[in-house]
Short mmCIF file of N, CA, C and O and ligand atoms in Angstrom, two decimals:
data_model
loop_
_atom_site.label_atom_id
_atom_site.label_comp_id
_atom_site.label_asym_id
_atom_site.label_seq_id
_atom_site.Cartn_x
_atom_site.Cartn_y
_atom_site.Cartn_z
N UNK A 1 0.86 -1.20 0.00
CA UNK A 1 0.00 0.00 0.00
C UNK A 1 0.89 1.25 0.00
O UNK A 1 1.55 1.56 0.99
N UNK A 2 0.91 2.07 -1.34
CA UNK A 2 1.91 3.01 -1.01
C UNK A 2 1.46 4.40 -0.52
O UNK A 2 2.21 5.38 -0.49
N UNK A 3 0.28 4.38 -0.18
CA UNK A 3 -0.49 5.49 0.51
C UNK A 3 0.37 5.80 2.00
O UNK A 3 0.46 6.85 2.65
N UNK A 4 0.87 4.57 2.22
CA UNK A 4 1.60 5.18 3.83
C UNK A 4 2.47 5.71 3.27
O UNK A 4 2.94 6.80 3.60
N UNK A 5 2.77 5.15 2.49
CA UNK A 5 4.40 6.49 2.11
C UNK A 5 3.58 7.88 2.09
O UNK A 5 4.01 8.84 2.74
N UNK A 6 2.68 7.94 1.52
CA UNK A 6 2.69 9.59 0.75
C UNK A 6 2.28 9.87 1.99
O UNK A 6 2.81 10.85 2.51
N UNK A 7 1.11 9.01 2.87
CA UNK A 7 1.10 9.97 3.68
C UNK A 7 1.39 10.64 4.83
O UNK A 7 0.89 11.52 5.52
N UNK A 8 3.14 9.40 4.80
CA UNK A 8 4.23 9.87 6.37
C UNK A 8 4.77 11.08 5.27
O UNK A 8 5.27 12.05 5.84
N UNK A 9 4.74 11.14 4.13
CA UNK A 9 4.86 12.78 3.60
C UNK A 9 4.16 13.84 3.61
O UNK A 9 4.52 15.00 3.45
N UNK A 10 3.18 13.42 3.79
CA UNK A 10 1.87 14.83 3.59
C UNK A 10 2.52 15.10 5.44
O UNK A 10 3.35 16.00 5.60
N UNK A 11 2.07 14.27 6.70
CA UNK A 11 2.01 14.80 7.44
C UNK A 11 3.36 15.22 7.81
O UNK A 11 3.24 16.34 8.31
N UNK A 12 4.44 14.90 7.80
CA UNK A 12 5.49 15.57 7.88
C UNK A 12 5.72 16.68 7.34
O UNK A 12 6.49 17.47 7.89
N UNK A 13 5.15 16.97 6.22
CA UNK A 13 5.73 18.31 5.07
C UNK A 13 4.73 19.33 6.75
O UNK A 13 5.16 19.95 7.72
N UNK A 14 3.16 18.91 6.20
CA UNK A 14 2.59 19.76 7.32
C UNK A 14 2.98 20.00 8.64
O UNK A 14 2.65 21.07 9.15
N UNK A 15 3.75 19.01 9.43
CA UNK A 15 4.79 19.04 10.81
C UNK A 15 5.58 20.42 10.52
O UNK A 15 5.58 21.28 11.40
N UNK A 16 6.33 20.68 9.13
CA UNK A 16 7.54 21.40 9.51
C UNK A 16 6.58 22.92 8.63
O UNK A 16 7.07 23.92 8.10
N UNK A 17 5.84 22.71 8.72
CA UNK A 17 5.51 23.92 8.26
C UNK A 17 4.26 24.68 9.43
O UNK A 17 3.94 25.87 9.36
N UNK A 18 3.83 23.93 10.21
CA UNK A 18 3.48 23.94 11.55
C UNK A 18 4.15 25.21 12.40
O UNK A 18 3.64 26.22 12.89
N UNK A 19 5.65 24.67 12.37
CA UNK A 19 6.55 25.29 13.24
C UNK A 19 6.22 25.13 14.48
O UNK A 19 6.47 26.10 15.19
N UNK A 20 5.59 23.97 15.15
CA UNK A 20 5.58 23.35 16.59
C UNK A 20 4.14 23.69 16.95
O UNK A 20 3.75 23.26 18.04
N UNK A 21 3.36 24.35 16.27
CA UNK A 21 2.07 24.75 16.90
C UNK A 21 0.81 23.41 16.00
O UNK A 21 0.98 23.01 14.85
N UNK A 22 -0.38 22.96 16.93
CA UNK A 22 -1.04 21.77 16.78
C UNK A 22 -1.69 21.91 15.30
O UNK A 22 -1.82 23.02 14.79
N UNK A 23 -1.98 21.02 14.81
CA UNK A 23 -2.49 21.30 13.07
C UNK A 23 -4.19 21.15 13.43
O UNK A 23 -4.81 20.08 13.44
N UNK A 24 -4.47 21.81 13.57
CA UNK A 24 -6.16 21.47 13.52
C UNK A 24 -7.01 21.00 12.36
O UNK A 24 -8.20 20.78 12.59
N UNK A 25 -6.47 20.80 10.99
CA UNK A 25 -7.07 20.27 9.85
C UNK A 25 -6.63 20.27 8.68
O UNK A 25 -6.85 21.38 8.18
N UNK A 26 -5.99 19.42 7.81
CA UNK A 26 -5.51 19.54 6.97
C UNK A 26 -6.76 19.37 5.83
O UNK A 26 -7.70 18.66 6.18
N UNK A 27 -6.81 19.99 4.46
CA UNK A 27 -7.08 19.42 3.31
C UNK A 27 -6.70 19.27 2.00
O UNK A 27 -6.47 20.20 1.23
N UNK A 28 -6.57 17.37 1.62
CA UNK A 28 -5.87 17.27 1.02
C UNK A 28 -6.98 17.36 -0.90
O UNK A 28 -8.07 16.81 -0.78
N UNK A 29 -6.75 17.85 -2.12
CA UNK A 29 -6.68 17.55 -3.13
C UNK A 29 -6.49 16.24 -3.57
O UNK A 29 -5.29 16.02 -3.70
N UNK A 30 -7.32 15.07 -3.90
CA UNK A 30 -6.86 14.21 -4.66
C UNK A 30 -7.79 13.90 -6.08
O UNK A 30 -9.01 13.85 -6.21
N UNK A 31 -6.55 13.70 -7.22
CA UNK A 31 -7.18 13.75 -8.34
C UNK A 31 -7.69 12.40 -8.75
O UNK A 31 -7.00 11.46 -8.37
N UNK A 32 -8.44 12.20 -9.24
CA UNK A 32 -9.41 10.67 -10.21
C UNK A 32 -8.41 10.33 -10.33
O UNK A 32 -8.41 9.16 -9.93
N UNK A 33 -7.16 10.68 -10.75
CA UNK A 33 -5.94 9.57 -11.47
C UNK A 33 -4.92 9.40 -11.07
O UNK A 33 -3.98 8.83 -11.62
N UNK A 34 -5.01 10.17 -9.40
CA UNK A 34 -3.16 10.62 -8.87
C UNK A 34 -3.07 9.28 -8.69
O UNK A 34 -2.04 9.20 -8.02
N UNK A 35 -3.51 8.05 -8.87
CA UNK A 35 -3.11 6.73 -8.40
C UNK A 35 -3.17 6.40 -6.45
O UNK A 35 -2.62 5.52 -5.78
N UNK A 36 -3.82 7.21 -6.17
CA UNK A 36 -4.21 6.73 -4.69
C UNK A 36 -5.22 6.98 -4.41
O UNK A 36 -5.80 8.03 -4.71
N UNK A 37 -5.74 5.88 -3.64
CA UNK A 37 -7.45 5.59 -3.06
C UNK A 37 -7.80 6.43 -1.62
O UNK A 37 -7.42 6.03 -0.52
N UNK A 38 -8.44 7.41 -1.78
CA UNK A 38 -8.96 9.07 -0.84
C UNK A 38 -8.82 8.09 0.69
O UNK A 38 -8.14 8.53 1.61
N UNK A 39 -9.71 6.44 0.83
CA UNK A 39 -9.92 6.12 1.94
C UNK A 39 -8.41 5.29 2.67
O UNK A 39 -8.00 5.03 3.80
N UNK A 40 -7.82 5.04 0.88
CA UNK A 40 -6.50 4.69 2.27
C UNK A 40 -5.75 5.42 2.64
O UNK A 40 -5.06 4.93 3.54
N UNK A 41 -5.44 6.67 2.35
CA UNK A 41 -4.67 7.72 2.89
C UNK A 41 -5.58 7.79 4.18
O UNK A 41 -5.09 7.51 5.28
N UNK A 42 -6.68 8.08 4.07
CA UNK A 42 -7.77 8.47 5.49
C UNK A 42 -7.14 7.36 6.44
O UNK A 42 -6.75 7.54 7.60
N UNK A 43 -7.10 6.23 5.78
CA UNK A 43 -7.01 4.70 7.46
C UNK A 43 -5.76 5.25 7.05
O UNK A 43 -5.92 6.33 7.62
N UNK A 44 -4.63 5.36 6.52
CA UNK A 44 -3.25 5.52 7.22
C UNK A 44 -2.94 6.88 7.71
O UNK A 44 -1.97 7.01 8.45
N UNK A 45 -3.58 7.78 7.43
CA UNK A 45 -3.69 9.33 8.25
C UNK A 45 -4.15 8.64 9.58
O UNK A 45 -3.14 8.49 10.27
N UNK A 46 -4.88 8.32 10.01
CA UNK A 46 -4.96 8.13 11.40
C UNK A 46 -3.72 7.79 12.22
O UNK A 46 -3.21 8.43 13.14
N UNK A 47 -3.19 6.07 11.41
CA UNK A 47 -1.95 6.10 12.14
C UNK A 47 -0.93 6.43 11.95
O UNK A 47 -0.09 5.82 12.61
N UNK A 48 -0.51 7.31 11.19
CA UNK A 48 0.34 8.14 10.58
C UNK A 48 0.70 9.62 11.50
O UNK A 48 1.71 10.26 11.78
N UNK A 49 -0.58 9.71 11.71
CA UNK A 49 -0.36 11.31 12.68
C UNK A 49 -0.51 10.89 14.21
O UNK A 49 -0.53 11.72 15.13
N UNK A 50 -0.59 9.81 14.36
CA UNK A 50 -0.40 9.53 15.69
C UNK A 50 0.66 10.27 16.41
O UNK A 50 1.69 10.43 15.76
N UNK A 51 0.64 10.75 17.56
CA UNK A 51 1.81 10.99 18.11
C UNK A 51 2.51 12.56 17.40
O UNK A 51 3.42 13.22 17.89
N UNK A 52 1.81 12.82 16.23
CA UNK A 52 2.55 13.94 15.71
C UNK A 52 1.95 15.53 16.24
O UNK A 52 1.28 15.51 17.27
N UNK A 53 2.16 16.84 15.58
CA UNK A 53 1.56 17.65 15.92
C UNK A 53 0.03 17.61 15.45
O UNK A 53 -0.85 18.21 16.07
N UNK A 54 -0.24 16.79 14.22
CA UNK A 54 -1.37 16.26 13.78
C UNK A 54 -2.42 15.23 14.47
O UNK A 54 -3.41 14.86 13.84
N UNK A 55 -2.17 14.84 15.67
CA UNK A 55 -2.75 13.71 16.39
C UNK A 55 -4.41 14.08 16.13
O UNK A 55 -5.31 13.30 15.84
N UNK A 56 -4.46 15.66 16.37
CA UNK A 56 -6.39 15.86 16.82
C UNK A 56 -6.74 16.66 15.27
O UNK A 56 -7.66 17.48 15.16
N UNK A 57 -6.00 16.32 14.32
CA UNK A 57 -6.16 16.97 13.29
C UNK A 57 -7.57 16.31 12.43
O UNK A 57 -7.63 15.08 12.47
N UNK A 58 -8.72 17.02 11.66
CA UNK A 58 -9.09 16.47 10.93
C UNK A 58 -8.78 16.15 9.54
O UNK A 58 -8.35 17.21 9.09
N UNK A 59 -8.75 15.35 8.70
CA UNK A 59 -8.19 15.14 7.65
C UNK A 59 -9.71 15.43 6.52
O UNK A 59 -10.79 14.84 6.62
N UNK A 60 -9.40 16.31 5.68
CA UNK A 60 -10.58 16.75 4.35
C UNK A 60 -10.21 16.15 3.47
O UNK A 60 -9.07 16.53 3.23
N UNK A 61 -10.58 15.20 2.63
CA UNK A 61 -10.11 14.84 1.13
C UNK A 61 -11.04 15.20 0.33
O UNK A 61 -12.16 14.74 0.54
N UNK A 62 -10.76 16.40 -1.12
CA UNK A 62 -10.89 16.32 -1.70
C UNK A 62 -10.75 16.34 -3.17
O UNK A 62 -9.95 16.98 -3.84
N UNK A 63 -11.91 15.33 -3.63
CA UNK A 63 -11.50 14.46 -4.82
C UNK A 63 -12.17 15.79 -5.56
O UNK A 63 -13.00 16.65 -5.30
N UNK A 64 -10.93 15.27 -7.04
CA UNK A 64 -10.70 16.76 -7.97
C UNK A 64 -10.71 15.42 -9.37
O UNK A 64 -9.75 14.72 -9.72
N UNK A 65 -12.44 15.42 -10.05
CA UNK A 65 -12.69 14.86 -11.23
C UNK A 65 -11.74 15.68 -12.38
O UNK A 65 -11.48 16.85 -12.64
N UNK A 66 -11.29 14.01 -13.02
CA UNK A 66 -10.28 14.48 -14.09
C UNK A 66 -11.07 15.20 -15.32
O UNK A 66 -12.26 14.90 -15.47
N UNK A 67 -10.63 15.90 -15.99
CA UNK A 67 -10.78 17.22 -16.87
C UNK A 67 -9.98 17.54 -17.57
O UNK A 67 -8.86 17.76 -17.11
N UNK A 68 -10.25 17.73 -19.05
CA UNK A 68 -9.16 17.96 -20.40
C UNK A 68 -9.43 19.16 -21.24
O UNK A 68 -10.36 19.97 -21.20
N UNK A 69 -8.56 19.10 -21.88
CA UNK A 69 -9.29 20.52 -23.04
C UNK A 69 -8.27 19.99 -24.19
O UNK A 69 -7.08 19.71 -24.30
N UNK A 70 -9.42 20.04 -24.93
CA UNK A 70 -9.06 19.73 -26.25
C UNK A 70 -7.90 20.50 -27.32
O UNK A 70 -8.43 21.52 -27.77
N UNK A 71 -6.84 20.36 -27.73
CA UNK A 71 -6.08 21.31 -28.41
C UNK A 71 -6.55 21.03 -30.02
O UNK A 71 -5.88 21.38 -31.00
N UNK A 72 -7.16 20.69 -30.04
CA UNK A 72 -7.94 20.90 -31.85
C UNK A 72 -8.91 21.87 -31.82
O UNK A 72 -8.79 22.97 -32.35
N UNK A 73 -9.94 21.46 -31.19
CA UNK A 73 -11.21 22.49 -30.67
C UNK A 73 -10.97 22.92 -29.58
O UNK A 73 -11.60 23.94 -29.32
N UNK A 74 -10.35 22.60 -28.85
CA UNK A 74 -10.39 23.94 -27.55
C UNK A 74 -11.33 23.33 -26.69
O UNK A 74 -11.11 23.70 -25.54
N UNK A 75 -12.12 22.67 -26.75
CA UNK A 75 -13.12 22.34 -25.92
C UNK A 75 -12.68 21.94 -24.71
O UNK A 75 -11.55 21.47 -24.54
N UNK A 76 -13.51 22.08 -23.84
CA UNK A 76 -13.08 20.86 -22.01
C UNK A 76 -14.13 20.06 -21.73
O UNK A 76 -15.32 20.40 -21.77
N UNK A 77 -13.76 19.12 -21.49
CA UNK A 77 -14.67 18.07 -21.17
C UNK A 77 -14.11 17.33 -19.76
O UNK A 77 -12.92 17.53 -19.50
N UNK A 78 -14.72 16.67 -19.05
CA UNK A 78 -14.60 15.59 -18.08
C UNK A 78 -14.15 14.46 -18.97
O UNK A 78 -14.48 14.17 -20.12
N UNK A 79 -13.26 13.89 -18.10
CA UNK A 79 -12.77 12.60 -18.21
C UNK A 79 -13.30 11.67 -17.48
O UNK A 79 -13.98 11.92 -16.48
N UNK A 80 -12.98 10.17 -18.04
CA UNK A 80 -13.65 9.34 -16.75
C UNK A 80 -12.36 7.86 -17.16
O UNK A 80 -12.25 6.77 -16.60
N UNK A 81 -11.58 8.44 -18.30
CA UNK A 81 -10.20 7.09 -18.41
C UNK A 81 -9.00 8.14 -18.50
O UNK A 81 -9.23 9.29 -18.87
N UNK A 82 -8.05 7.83 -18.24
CA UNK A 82 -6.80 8.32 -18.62
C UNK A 82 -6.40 8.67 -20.27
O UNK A 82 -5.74 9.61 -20.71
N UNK A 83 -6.80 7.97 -20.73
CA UNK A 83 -6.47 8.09 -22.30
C UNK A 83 -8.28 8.02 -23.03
O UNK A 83 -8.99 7.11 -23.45
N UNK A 84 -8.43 9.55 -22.88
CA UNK A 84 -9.74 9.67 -23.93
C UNK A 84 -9.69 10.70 -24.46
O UNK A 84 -9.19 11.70 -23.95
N UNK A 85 -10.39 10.65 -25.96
CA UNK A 85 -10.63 11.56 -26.85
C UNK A 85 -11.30 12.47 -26.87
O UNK A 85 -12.03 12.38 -25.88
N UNK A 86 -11.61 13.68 -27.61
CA UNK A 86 -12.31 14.39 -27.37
C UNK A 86 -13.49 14.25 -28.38
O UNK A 86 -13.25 13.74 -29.47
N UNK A 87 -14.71 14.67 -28.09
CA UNK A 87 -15.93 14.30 -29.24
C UNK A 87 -15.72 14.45 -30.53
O UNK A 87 -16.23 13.75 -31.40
N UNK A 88 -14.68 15.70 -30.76
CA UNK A 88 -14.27 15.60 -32.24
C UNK A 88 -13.34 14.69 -32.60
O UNK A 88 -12.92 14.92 -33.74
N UNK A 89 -12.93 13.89 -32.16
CA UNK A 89 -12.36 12.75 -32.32
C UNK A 89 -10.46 13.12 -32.46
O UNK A 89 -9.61 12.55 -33.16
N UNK A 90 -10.35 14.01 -31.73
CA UNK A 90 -8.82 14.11 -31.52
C UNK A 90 -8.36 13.89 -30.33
O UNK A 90 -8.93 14.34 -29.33
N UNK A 91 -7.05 13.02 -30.29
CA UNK A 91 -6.61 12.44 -29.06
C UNK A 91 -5.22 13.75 -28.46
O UNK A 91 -4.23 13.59 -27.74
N UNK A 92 -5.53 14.45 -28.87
CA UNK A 92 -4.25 15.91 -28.17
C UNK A 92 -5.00 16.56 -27.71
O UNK A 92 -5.49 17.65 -28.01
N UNK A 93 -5.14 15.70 -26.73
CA UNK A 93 -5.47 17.03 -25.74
C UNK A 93 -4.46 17.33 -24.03
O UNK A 93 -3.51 16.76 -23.49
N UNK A 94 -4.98 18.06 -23.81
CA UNK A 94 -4.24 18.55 -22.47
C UNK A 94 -5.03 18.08 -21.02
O UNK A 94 -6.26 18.10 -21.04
N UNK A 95 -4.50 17.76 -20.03
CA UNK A 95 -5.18 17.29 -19.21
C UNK A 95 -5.21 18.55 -17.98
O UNK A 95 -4.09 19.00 -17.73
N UNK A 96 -6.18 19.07 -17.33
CA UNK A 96 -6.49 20.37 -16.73
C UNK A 96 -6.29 19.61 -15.24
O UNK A 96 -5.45 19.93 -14.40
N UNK A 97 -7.18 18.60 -15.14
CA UNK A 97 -7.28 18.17 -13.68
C UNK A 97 -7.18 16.65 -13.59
O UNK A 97 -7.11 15.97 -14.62
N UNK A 98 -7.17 16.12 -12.39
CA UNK A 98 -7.52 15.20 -12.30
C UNK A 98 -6.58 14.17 -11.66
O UNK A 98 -7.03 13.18 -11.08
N UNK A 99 -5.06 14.47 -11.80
CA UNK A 99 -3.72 14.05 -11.59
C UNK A 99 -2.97 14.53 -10.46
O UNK A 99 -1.80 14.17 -10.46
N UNK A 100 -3.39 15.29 -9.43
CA UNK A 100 -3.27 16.53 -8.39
C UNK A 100 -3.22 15.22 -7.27
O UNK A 100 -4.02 14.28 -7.30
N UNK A 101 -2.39 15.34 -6.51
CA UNK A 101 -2.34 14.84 -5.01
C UNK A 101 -1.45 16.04 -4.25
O UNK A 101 -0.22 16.12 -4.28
N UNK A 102 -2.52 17.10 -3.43
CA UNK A 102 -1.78 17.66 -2.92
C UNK A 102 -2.72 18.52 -1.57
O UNK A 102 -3.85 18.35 -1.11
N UNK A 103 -1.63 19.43 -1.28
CA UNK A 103 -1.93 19.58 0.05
C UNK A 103 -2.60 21.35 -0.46
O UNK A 103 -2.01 22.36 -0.84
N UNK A 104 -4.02 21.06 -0.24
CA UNK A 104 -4.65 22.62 -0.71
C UNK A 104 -4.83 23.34 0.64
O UNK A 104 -5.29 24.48 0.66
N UNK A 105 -4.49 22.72 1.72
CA UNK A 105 -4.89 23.74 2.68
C UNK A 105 -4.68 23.62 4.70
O UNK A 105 -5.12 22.62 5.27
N UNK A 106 -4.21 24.37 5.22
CA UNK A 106 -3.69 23.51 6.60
C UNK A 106 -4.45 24.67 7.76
O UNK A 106 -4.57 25.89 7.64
N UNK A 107 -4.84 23.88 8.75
CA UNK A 107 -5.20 24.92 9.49
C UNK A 107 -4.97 24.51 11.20
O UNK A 107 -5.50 23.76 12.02
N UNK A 108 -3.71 25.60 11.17
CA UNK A 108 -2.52 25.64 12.74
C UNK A 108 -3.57 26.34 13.93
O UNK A 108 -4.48 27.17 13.90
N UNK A 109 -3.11 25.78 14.64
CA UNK A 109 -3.46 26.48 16.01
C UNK A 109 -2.87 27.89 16.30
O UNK A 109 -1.70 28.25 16.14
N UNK A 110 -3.95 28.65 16.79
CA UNK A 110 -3.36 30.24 16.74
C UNK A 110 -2.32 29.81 18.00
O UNK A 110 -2.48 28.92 18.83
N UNK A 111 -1.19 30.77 17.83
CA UNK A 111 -0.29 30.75 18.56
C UNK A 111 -0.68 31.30 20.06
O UNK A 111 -1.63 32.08 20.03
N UNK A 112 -0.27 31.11 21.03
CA UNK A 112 -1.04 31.51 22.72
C UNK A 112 -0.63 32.76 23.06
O UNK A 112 -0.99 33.26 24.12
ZN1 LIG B 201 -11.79 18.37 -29.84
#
């Protein structure tokens, strides 16, 4: 399961950017295609922030549907595979969303 990796990274990145004060909620971005499943980061966020400045933190995931734009027509459409076309039947397109695993947002304990 490589979700514990990413996410003894998510909460560490958020540890040192903390600067010693408690994290009251992180939220994370995850895209349709970043290749990790929203609920196993959630079961390894629990034991992951154990013990950290994150212990009473809530964890937000949210999922960010993949999204393209067409470079023939310009168009954007939703995705729902990694490799799809656009209605006019051209496969160049650009991918807008959907590929994102990241950290959109942290919220520290006011300082005392
Ligand atoms: Zn098109």
């Amino acid at each position: 399961m490589h979700e514990l990796g990413i996410t003894r990274n998510i909460v560490s990145i958020v540890e040192k950017a903390a600067g010693g004060r408690r994290v009251k909620r992180v939220t994370l971005d995850v895209g349709q295609f970043s290749g990790v499943l929203p609920e196993a980061i959630a079961f390894c966020f629990e034991i992951v922030a154990k013990g950290t400045l994150l212990e009473a933190a809530r964890l937000d995931i949210h999922n960010v549907a993949g999204r393209a734009r067409c470079r023939n027509c310009g168009d954007s459409f939703a995705t729902t595979t990694l490799y799809q076309a656009c209605a006019c039947g051209s496969r160049t397109i650009e991918r807008l969303s959907g590929e994102e695993l990241k950290i959109r947002e942290m919220e520290i304990e006011e300082a005392a």
